[in-house]
PDB file of C-alpha atoms in Angstrom:
ATOM      1  CA  UNK A   1      55.772  30.473  74.625  1.00 86.00           C
ATOM      2  CA  UNK A   2      56.540  27.589  76.935  1.00 85.00           C
ATOM      3  CA  UNK A   3      57.583  24.890  74.437  1.00 87.00           C
ATOM      4  CA  UNK A   4      60.836  23.002  74.843  1.00 87.00           C
ATOM      5  CA  UNK A   5      61.598  22.564  71.136  1.00 87.00           C
ATOM      6  CA  UNK A   6      60.607  24.636  68.102  1.00 89.00           C
ATOM      7  CA  UNK A   7      60.892  24.035  64.372  1.00 88.00           C
ATOM      8  CA  UNK A   8      62.088  26.759  62.045  1.00 88.00           C
ATOM      9  CA  UNK A   9      60.693  27.143  58.533  1.00 87.00           C
ATOM     10  CA  UNK A  10      62.292  29.193  55.752  1.00 86.00           C
ATOM     11  CA  UNK A  11      59.987  30.195  52.926  1.00 83.00           C
ATOM     12  CA  UNK A  12      61.077  31.847  49.694  1.00 77.00           C
ATOM     13  CA  UNK A  13      58.138  33.319  47.727  1.00 68.00           C
ATOM     14  CA  UNK A  14      60.244  33.697  44.564  1.00 61.00           C
ATOM     15  CA  UNK A  15      60.887  29.944  44.553  1.00 58.00           C
ATOM     16  CA  UNK A  16      57.213  29.072  44.412  1.00 51.00           C
ATOM     17  CA  UNK A  17      57.263  28.243  40.704  1.00 50.00           C
ATOM     18  CA  UNK A  18      60.855  27.085  40.468  1.00 49.00           C
ATOM     19  CA  UNK A  19      61.777  23.425  40.117  1.00 44.00           C
ATOM     20  CA  UNK A  20      65.299  24.014  41.371  1.00 41.00           C
ATOM     21  CA  UNK A  21      64.497  25.891  44.592  1.00 46.00           C
ATOM     22  CA  UNK A  22      62.926  24.622  47.781  1.00 48.00           C
ATOM     23  CA  UNK A  23      59.897  26.636  48.835  1.00 57.00           C
ATOM     24  CA  UNK A  24      59.812  25.773  52.549  1.00 64.00           C
ATOM     25  CA  UNK A  25      62.733  24.372  54.531  1.00 63.00           C
ATOM     26  CA  UNK A  26      61.682  23.067  57.979  1.00 61.00           C
ATOM     27  CA  UNK A  27      64.830  22.556  60.039  1.00 61.00           C
ATOM     28  CA  UNK A  28      66.791  23.685  63.065  1.00 60.00           C
ATOM     29  CA  UNK A  29      69.396  26.300  62.253  1.00 64.00           C
ATOM     30  CA  UNK A  30      71.462  28.905  64.064  1.00 79.00           C
ATOM     31  CA  UNK A  31      70.270  32.500  64.331  1.00 85.00           C
ATOM     32  CA  UNK A  32      73.279  33.799  62.317  1.00 87.00           C
ATOM     33  CA  UNK A  33      72.376  31.407  59.473  1.00 86.00           C
ATOM     34  CA  UNK A  34      68.772  32.678  59.492  1.00 88.00           C
ATOM     35  CA  UNK A  35      70.039  36.271  59.489  1.00 90.00           C
ATOM     36  CA  UNK A  36      72.019  35.423  56.379  1.00 89.00           C
ATOM     37  CA  UNK A  37      69.042  33.852  54.610  1.00 88.00           C
ATOM     38  CA  UNK A  38      66.471  36.531  55.465  1.00 90.00           C
ATOM     39  CA  UNK A  39      68.010  39.360  53.322  1.00 90.00           C
ATOM     40  CA  UNK A  40      68.285  36.885  50.446  1.00 87.00           C
ATOM     41  CA  UNK A  41      64.508  36.591  50.238  1.00 87.00           C
ATOM     42  CA  UNK A  42      63.599  33.879  52.735  1.00 89.00           C
ATOM     43  CA  UNK A  43      60.903  34.575  55.317  1.00 92.00           C
ATOM     44  CA  UNK A  44      61.549  33.032  58.741  1.00 92.00           C
ATOM     45  CA  UNK A  45      58.807  31.061  60.486  1.00 93.00           C
ATOM     46  CA  UNK A  46      58.470  29.135  63.742  1.00 93.00           C
ATOM     47  CA  UNK A  47      56.180  26.522  65.317  1.00 93.00           C
ATOM     48  CA  UNK A  48      56.323  24.182  68.331  1.00 93.00           C
ATOM     49  CA  UNK A  49      57.628  20.698  67.549  1.00 90.00           C
ATOM     50  CA  UNK A  50      55.137  17.860  67.957  1.00 90.00           C
ATOM     51  CA  UNK A  51      51.841  18.128  69.833  1.00 93.00           C
ATOM     52  CA  UNK A  52      51.756  21.229  72.013  1.00 95.00           C
ATOM     53  CA  UNK A  53      49.594  23.594  74.074  1.00 96.00           C
ATOM     54  CA  UNK A  54      49.488  26.577  71.692  1.00 97.00           C
ATOM     55  CA  UNK A  55      47.162  27.917  68.995  1.00 97.00           C
ATOM     56  CA  UNK A  56      48.231  30.509  66.446  1.00 97.00           C
ATOM     57  CA  UNK A  57      45.624  32.911  65.032  1.00 97.00           C
ATOM     58  CA  UNK A  58      46.801  34.584  61.827  1.00 97.00           C
ATOM     59  CA  UNK A  59      45.898  37.748  59.940  1.00 96.00           C
ATOM     60  CA  UNK A  60      44.359  39.712  62.810  1.00 97.00           C
ATOM     61  CA  UNK A  61      43.627  43.423  62.993  1.00 96.00           C
ATOM     62  CA  UNK A  62      44.450  45.565  66.008  1.00 95.00           C
ATOM     63  CA  UNK A  63      40.854  45.695  67.258  1.00 96.00           C
ATOM     64  CA  UNK A  64      40.624  41.882  67.099  1.00 97.00           C
ATOM     65  CA  UNK A  65      43.712  41.565  69.284  1.00 97.00           C
ATOM     66  CA  UNK A  66      42.127  44.066  71.668  1.00 96.00           C
ATOM     67  CA  UNK A  67      38.993  41.928  71.862  1.00 97.00           C
ATOM     68  CA  UNK A  68      41.137  38.928  72.785  1.00 97.00           C
ATOM     69  CA  UNK A  69      42.637  40.749  75.751  1.00 96.00           C
ATOM     70  CA  UNK A  70      39.239  42.049  76.853  1.00 96.00           C
ATOM     71  CA  UNK A  71      37.284  38.790  76.553  1.00 96.00           C
ATOM     72  CA  UNK A  72      39.432  36.328  78.491  1.00 96.00           C
ATOM     73  CA  UNK A  73      41.606  35.167  75.566  1.00 97.00           C
ATOM     74  CA  UNK A  74      44.789  37.025  76.437  1.00 97.00           C
ATOM     75  CA  UNK A  75      47.523  35.811  74.028  1.00 97.00           C
ATOM     76  CA  UNK A  76      50.819  34.412  75.272  1.00 97.00           C
ATOM     77  CA  UNK A  77      52.492  36.343  72.460  1.00 97.00           C
ATOM     78  CA  UNK A  78      51.413  38.914  69.882  1.00 98.00           C
ATOM     79  CA  UNK A  79      53.508  39.455  66.759  1.00 97.00           C
ATOM     80  CA  UNK A  80      53.092  42.297  64.260  1.00 97.00           C
ATOM     81  CA  UNK A  81      53.927  40.571  60.980  1.00 95.00           C
ATOM     82  CA  UNK A  82      53.570  43.712  58.842  1.00 92.00           C
ATOM     83  CA  UNK A  83      52.229  47.194  59.592  1.00 92.00           C
ATOM     84  CA  UNK A  84      48.700  46.771  60.983  1.00 93.00           C
ATOM     85  CA  UNK A  85      48.660  42.962  60.668  1.00 95.00           C
ATOM     86  CA  UNK A  86      49.088  40.603  63.629  1.00 97.00           C
ATOM     87  CA  UNK A  87      49.469  36.990  64.713  1.00 97.00           C
ATOM     88  CA  UNK A  88      48.476  35.878  68.214  1.00 98.00           C
ATOM     89  CA  UNK A  89      49.670  32.744  70.003  1.00 98.00           C
ATOM     90  CA  UNK A  90      47.303  31.516  72.732  1.00 97.00           C
ATOM     91  CA  UNK A  91      48.518  29.086  75.352  1.00 97.00           C
ATOM     92  CA  UNK A  92      46.094  26.402  76.541  1.00 96.00           C
ATOM     93  CA  UNK A  93      46.159  24.771  79.955  1.00 94.00           C
ATOM     94  CA  UNK A  94      47.306  21.408  78.551  1.00 94.00           C
ATOM     95  CA  UNK A  95      48.867  19.806  75.498  1.00 95.00           C
ATOM     96  CA  UNK A  96      46.129  19.157  72.934  1.00 94.00           C
ATOM     97  CA  UNK A  97      45.765  16.161  70.603  1.00 92.00           C
ATOM     98  CA  UNK A  98      45.988  17.100  66.928  1.00 92.00           C
ATOM     99  CA  UNK A  99      42.244  16.994  66.238  1.00 91.00           C
ATOM    100  CA  UNK A 100      41.390  19.101  69.287  1.00 93.00           C
ATOM    101  CA  UNK A 101      44.232  21.524  68.537  1.00 95.00           C
ATOM    102  CA  UNK A 102      43.036  22.070  64.968  1.00 94.00           C
ATOM    103  CA  UNK A 103      39.424  22.535  66.099  1.00 94.00           C
ATOM    104  CA  UNK A 104      40.540  25.069  68.723  1.00 96.00           C
ATOM    105  CA  UNK A 105      42.578  27.042  66.189  1.00 96.00           C
ATOM    106  CA  UNK A 106      39.661  27.144  63.740  1.00 95.00           C
ATOM    107  CA  UNK A 107      37.213  28.270  66.423  1.00 96.00           C
ATOM    108  CA  UNK A 108      39.577  31.036  67.557  1.00 97.00           C
ATOM    109  CA  UNK A 109      40.052  32.214  63.960  1.00 96.00           C
ATOM    110  CA  UNK A 110      36.290  32.245  63.473  1.00 96.00           C
ATOM    111  CA  UNK A 111      35.673  34.075  66.750  1.00 96.00           C
ATOM    112  CA  UNK A 112      38.240  36.830  66.212  1.00 97.00           C
ATOM    113  CA  UNK A 113      38.251  37.229  62.434  1.00 96.00           C
ATOM    114  CA  UNK A 114      41.520  35.415  61.720  1.00 96.00           C
ATOM    115  CA  UNK A 115      42.527  33.424  58.662  1.00 95.00           C
ATOM    116  CA  UNK A 116      40.680  30.081  58.790  1.00 92.00           C
ATOM    117  CA  UNK A 117      42.991  28.706  56.111  1.00 90.00           C
ATOM    118  CA  UNK A 118      45.918  29.070  58.506  1.00 92.00           C
ATOM    119  CA  UNK A 119      44.055  27.481  61.434  1.00 93.00           C
ATOM    120  CA  UNK A 120      45.403  24.019  62.181  1.00 92.00           C
ATOM    121  CA  UNK A 121      47.422  22.278  64.864  1.00 93.00           C
ATOM    122  CA  UNK A 122      50.877  22.922  63.411  1.00 90.00           C
ATOM    123  CA  UNK A 123      50.747  26.032  61.260  1.00 92.00           C
ATOM    124  CA  UNK A 124      53.877  28.166  61.124  1.00 93.00           C
ATOM    125  CA  UNK A 125      53.871  31.726  62.501  1.00 95.00           C
ATOM    126  CA  UNK A 126      56.410  34.421  61.691  1.00 95.00           C
ATOM    127  CA  UNK A 127      59.483  34.682  63.887  1.00 95.00           C
ATOM    128  CA  UNK A 128      60.009  38.154  65.354  1.00 95.00           C
ATOM    129  CA  UNK A 129      63.290  39.910  64.675  1.00 94.00           C
ATOM    130  CA  UNK A 130      63.383  39.169  60.940  1.00 95.00           C
ATOM    131  CA  UNK A 131      61.884  41.041  57.999  1.00 94.00           C
ATOM    132  CA  UNK A 132      58.691  40.281  56.073  1.00 92.00           C
ATOM    133  CA  UNK A 133      59.942  39.730  52.520  1.00 90.00           C
ATOM    134  CA  UNK A 134      56.603  39.956  50.729  1.00 87.00           C
ATOM    135  CA  UNK A 135      57.032  42.274  47.765  1.00 86.00           C
ATOM    136  CA  UNK A 136      53.877  44.224  48.630  1.00 88.00           C
ATOM    137  CA  UNK A 137      55.506  45.347  51.888  1.00 88.00           C
ATOM    138  CA  UNK A 138      58.710  46.647  50.294  1.00 88.00           C
ATOM    139  CA  UNK A 139      59.198  50.287  51.212  1.00 88.00           C
ATOM    140  CA  UNK A 140      60.203  53.134  48.914  1.00 88.00           C
ATOM    141  CA  UNK A 141      63.808  52.883  50.167  1.00 90.00           C
ATOM    142  CA  UNK A 142      63.939  49.208  49.136  1.00 89.00           C
ATOM    143  CA  UNK A 143      63.787  47.882  52.703  1.00 91.00           C
ATOM    144  CA  UNK A 144      61.227  45.553  54.259  1.00 93.00           C
ATOM    145  CA  UNK A 145      59.426  45.913  57.633  1.00 94.00           C
ATOM    146  CA  UNK A 146      60.629  43.953  60.629  1.00 95.00           C
ATOM    147  CA  UNK A 147      58.371  41.373  62.275  1.00 96.00           C
ATOM    148  CA  UNK A 148      57.931  42.743  65.790  1.00 97.00           C
ATOM    149  CA  UNK A 149      57.078  41.110  69.112  1.00 97.00           C
ATOM    150  CA  UNK A 150      54.451  43.333  70.765  1.00 95.00           C
ATOM    151  CA  UNK A 151      53.343  41.231  73.763  1.00 93.00           C
ATOM    152  CA  UNK A 152      54.973  38.266  75.440  1.00 92.00           C
ATOM    153  CA  UNK A 153      53.109  37.462  78.662  1.00 89.00           C
ATOM    154  CA  UNK A 154      53.468  33.726  78.065  1.00 92.00           C
ATOM    155  CA  UNK A 155      50.625  32.781  80.412  1.00 94.00           C
ATOM    156  CA  UNK A 156      47.604  30.540  79.910  1.00 96.00           C
ATOM    157  CA  UNK A 157      44.605  32.655  78.864  1.00 97.00           C
ATOM    158  CA  UNK A 158      41.841  32.937  81.504  1.00 96.00           C
ATOM    159  CA  UNK A 159      39.108  31.151  79.514  1.00 96.00           C
ATOM    160  CA  UNK A 160      41.316  28.204  78.540  1.00 96.00           C
ATOM    161  CA  UNK A 161      39.628  25.398  80.513  1.00 95.00           C
ATOM    162  CA  UNK A 162      36.066  26.357  79.564  1.00 95.00           C
ATOM    163  CA  UNK A 163      36.980  26.914  75.915  1.00 96.00           C
ATOM    164  CA  UNK A 164      38.724  23.547  75.485  1.00 95.00           C
ATOM    165  CA  UNK A 165      35.911  21.718  77.285  1.00 94.00           C
ATOM    166  CA  UNK A 166      33.478  23.185  74.747  1.00 94.00           C
ATOM    167  CA  UNK A 167      35.719  22.161  71.839  1.00 93.00           C
ATOM    168  CA  UNK A 168      36.084  18.590  73.147  1.00 92.00           C
ATOM    169  CA  UNK A 169      32.337  18.297  73.792  1.00 91.00           C
ATOM    170  CA  UNK A 170      31.538  19.434  70.253  1.00 89.00           C
ATOM    171  CA  UNK A 171      33.992  16.957  68.731  1.00 87.00           C
ATOM    172  CA  UNK A 172      32.448  14.168  70.807  1.00 87.00           C
ATOM    173  CA  UNK A 173      28.937  15.106  69.658  1.00 84.00           C
ATOM    174  CA  UNK A 174      30.083  15.177  66.036  1.00 80.00           C
ATOM    175  CA  UNK A 175      31.651  11.728  66.354  1.00 77.00           C
ATOM    176  CA  UNK A 176      28.443  10.333  67.876  1.00 75.00           C
ATOM    177  CA  UNK A 177      26.446  11.687  64.936  1.00 71.00           C
ATOM    178  CA  UNK A 178      28.934  10.212  62.438  1.00 69.00           C
ATOM    179  CA  UNK A 179      28.682   6.797  64.110  1.00 69.00           C
ATOM    180  CA  UNK A 180      24.878   6.901  63.910  1.00 67.00           C
ATOM    181  CA  UNK A 181      24.955   7.878  60.251  1.00 63.00           C
ATOM    182  CA  UNK A 182      27.376   5.043  59.432  1.00 62.00           C
ATOM    183  CA  UNK A 183      25.213   2.522  61.299  1.00 60.00           C
ATOM    184  CA  UNK A 184      22.016   3.732  59.647  1.00 59.00           C
ATOM    185  CA  UNK A 185      23.553   3.555  56.171  1.00 54.00           C
ATOM    186  CA  UNK A 186      24.686  -0.052  56.668  1.00 57.00           C
ATOM    187  CA  UNK A 187      22.603  -2.200  59.076  1.00 51.00           C
ATOM    188  CA  UNK A 188      25.283  -4.908  59.054  1.00 52.00           C
ATOM    189  CA  UNK A 189      27.432  -2.658  61.216  1.00 51.00           C
ATOM    190  CA  UNK A 190      25.051  -2.984  64.164  1.00 49.00           C
ATOM    191  CA  UNK A 191      23.911  -6.574  63.585  1.00 51.00           C
ATOM    192  CA  UNK A 192      26.655  -8.177  65.685  1.00 55.00           C
ATOM    193  CA  UNK A 193      27.607 -10.470  62.789  1.00 65.00           C
ATOM    194  CA  UNK A 194      30.794  -8.690  61.771  1.00 76.00           C
ATOM    195  CA  UNK A 195      33.983 -10.728  61.670  1.00 85.00           C
ATOM    196  CA  UNK A 196      36.492 -10.560  64.495  1.00 88.00           C
ATOM    197  CA  UNK A 197      40.232 -10.378  64.056  1.00 89.00           C
ATOM    198  CA  UNK A 198      40.431 -14.076  64.890  1.00 89.00           C
ATOM    199  CA  UNK A 199      38.544 -14.841  61.658  1.00 89.00           C
ATOM    200  CA  UNK A 200      41.346 -13.135  59.721  1.00 90.00           C
ATOM    201  CA  UNK A 201      44.027 -14.916  61.748  1.00 88.00           C
ATOM    202  CA  UNK A 202      42.524 -18.298  60.842  1.00 87.00           C
ATOM    203  CA  UNK A 203      42.090 -17.423  57.173  1.00 87.00           C
ATOM    204  CA  UNK A 204      44.669 -19.376  55.079  1.00 83.00           C
ATOM    205  CA  UNK A 205      44.617 -16.547  52.529  1.00 85.00           C
ATOM    206  CA  UNK A 206      47.026 -14.563  54.756  1.00 82.00           C
ATOM    207  CA  UNK A 207      49.329 -17.513  55.521  1.00 83.00           C
ATOM    208  CA  UNK A 208      49.827 -16.369  59.098  1.00 85.00           C
ATOM    209  CA  UNK A 209      51.355 -13.033  58.024  1.00 88.00           C
ATOM    210  CA  UNK A 210      50.511 -10.845  61.019  1.00 89.00           C
ATOM    211  CA  UNK A 211      51.055  -7.563  59.208  1.00 90.00           C
ATOM    212  CA  UNK A 212      48.709  -8.499  56.354  1.00 90.00           C
ATOM    213  CA  UNK A 213      46.156  -9.802  58.843  1.00 92.00           C
ATOM    214  CA  UNK A 214      46.224  -6.595  60.893  1.00 93.00           C
ATOM    215  CA  UNK A 215      45.838  -4.423  57.798  1.00 92.00           C
ATOM    216  CA  UNK A 216      43.006  -6.521  56.318  1.00 91.00           C
ATOM    217  CA  UNK A 217      41.136  -6.558  59.625  1.00 91.00           C
ATOM    218  CA  UNK A 218      41.597  -2.806  60.162  1.00 92.00           C
ATOM    219  CA  UNK A 219      40.184  -1.967  56.717  1.00 91.00           C
ATOM    220  CA  UNK A 220      37.267  -4.361  57.214  1.00 90.00           C
ATOM    221  CA  UNK A 221      36.436  -3.288  60.777  1.00 89.00           C
ATOM    222  CA  UNK A 222      36.595   0.460  60.099  1.00 89.00           C
ATOM    223  CA  UNK A 223      34.384   0.070  57.027  1.00 87.00           C
ATOM    224  CA  UNK A 224      31.849  -1.777  59.197  1.00 84.00           C
ATOM    225  CA  UNK A 225      31.574   0.900  61.856  1.00 82.00           C
ATOM    226  CA  UNK A 226      34.204  -0.126  64.410  1.00 85.00           C
ATOM    227  CA  UNK A 227      35.886   2.737  66.221  1.00 86.00           C
ATOM    228  CA  UNK A 228      39.598   3.405  65.941  1.00 87.00           C
ATOM    229  CA  UNK A 229      40.051   2.352  69.587  1.00 85.00           C
ATOM    230  CA  UNK A 230      38.265  -0.962  68.971  1.00 87.00           C
ATOM    231  CA  UNK A 231      40.512  -1.731  66.018  1.00 89.00           C
ATOM    232  CA  UNK A 232      43.602  -0.796  68.023  1.00 89.00           C
ATOM    233  CA  UNK A 233      42.677  -3.104  70.912  1.00 87.00           C
ATOM    234  CA  UNK A 234      41.996  -5.976  68.528  1.00 88.00           C
ATOM    235  CA  UNK A 235      45.373  -5.573  66.843  1.00 90.00           C
ATOM    236  CA  UNK A 236      47.117  -5.315  70.224  1.00 87.00           C
ATOM    237  CA  UNK A 237      45.782  -8.784  71.120  1.00 86.00           C
ATOM    238  CA  UNK A 238      48.288 -10.302  68.704  1.00 84.00           C
ATOM    239  CA  UNK A 239      50.874 -12.491  70.446  1.00 80.00           C
ATOM    240  CA  UNK A 240      54.338 -11.026  69.796  1.00 78.00           C
ATOM    241  CA  UNK A 241      56.208 -13.005  72.436  1.00 75.00           C
ATOM    242  CA  UNK A 242      58.173 -14.860  69.746  1.00 72.00           C
ATOM    243  CA  UNK A 243      59.601 -11.474  68.734  1.00 70.00           C
ATOM    244  CA  UNK A 244      60.698 -10.840  72.316  1.00 68.00           C
TER     245      UNK A 244
END
């Protein structure tokens, strides 16, 4: 799947209502340790660590996976989580910021009939080679089905660049609309009379405490329509030379 580091999650459904048991354990462990935990009821999950270039689409049917292959969204990996149920990992052409990654995952889930509730930038997918411990999948012989890797091409899907450009353009349009709504709801935000960070730095109320000044300014500026980038640049103008 092309990532350098992955996180492993161990989930125990039976511990969901127990105060003494941990439901999900995100950590790095050895394969033998995971093999030991899996028969004792823990499901084994995986996700890339940090921001990444993958999207996972959960709860797909076979025909949905077929549509992915046929429509330019060939997955980097396809995992059969239980009989007739699939997860697909799609590899983008670049690492995506969290907001873009979540929007891409949601759009893919919407397009191919996946689980929208599992569509975000860092959702866990099942790790192939272990069993699905959901009680509804337990077989008559007491065993559970293995999670199987069905496709592992690992390549960027053909429509990646066009798809991400559309996602980024939509997010930009949405942000423009939000800015206009905020300005219209409070004319002071566009009047040019809002306070600068220097006003807060001169205010004796904060006694020169840079951290308090930065926080007070950030809350004020954001509530008056400043963008996150504008607030960041204002805070970065603080002289920290005395801290080396």
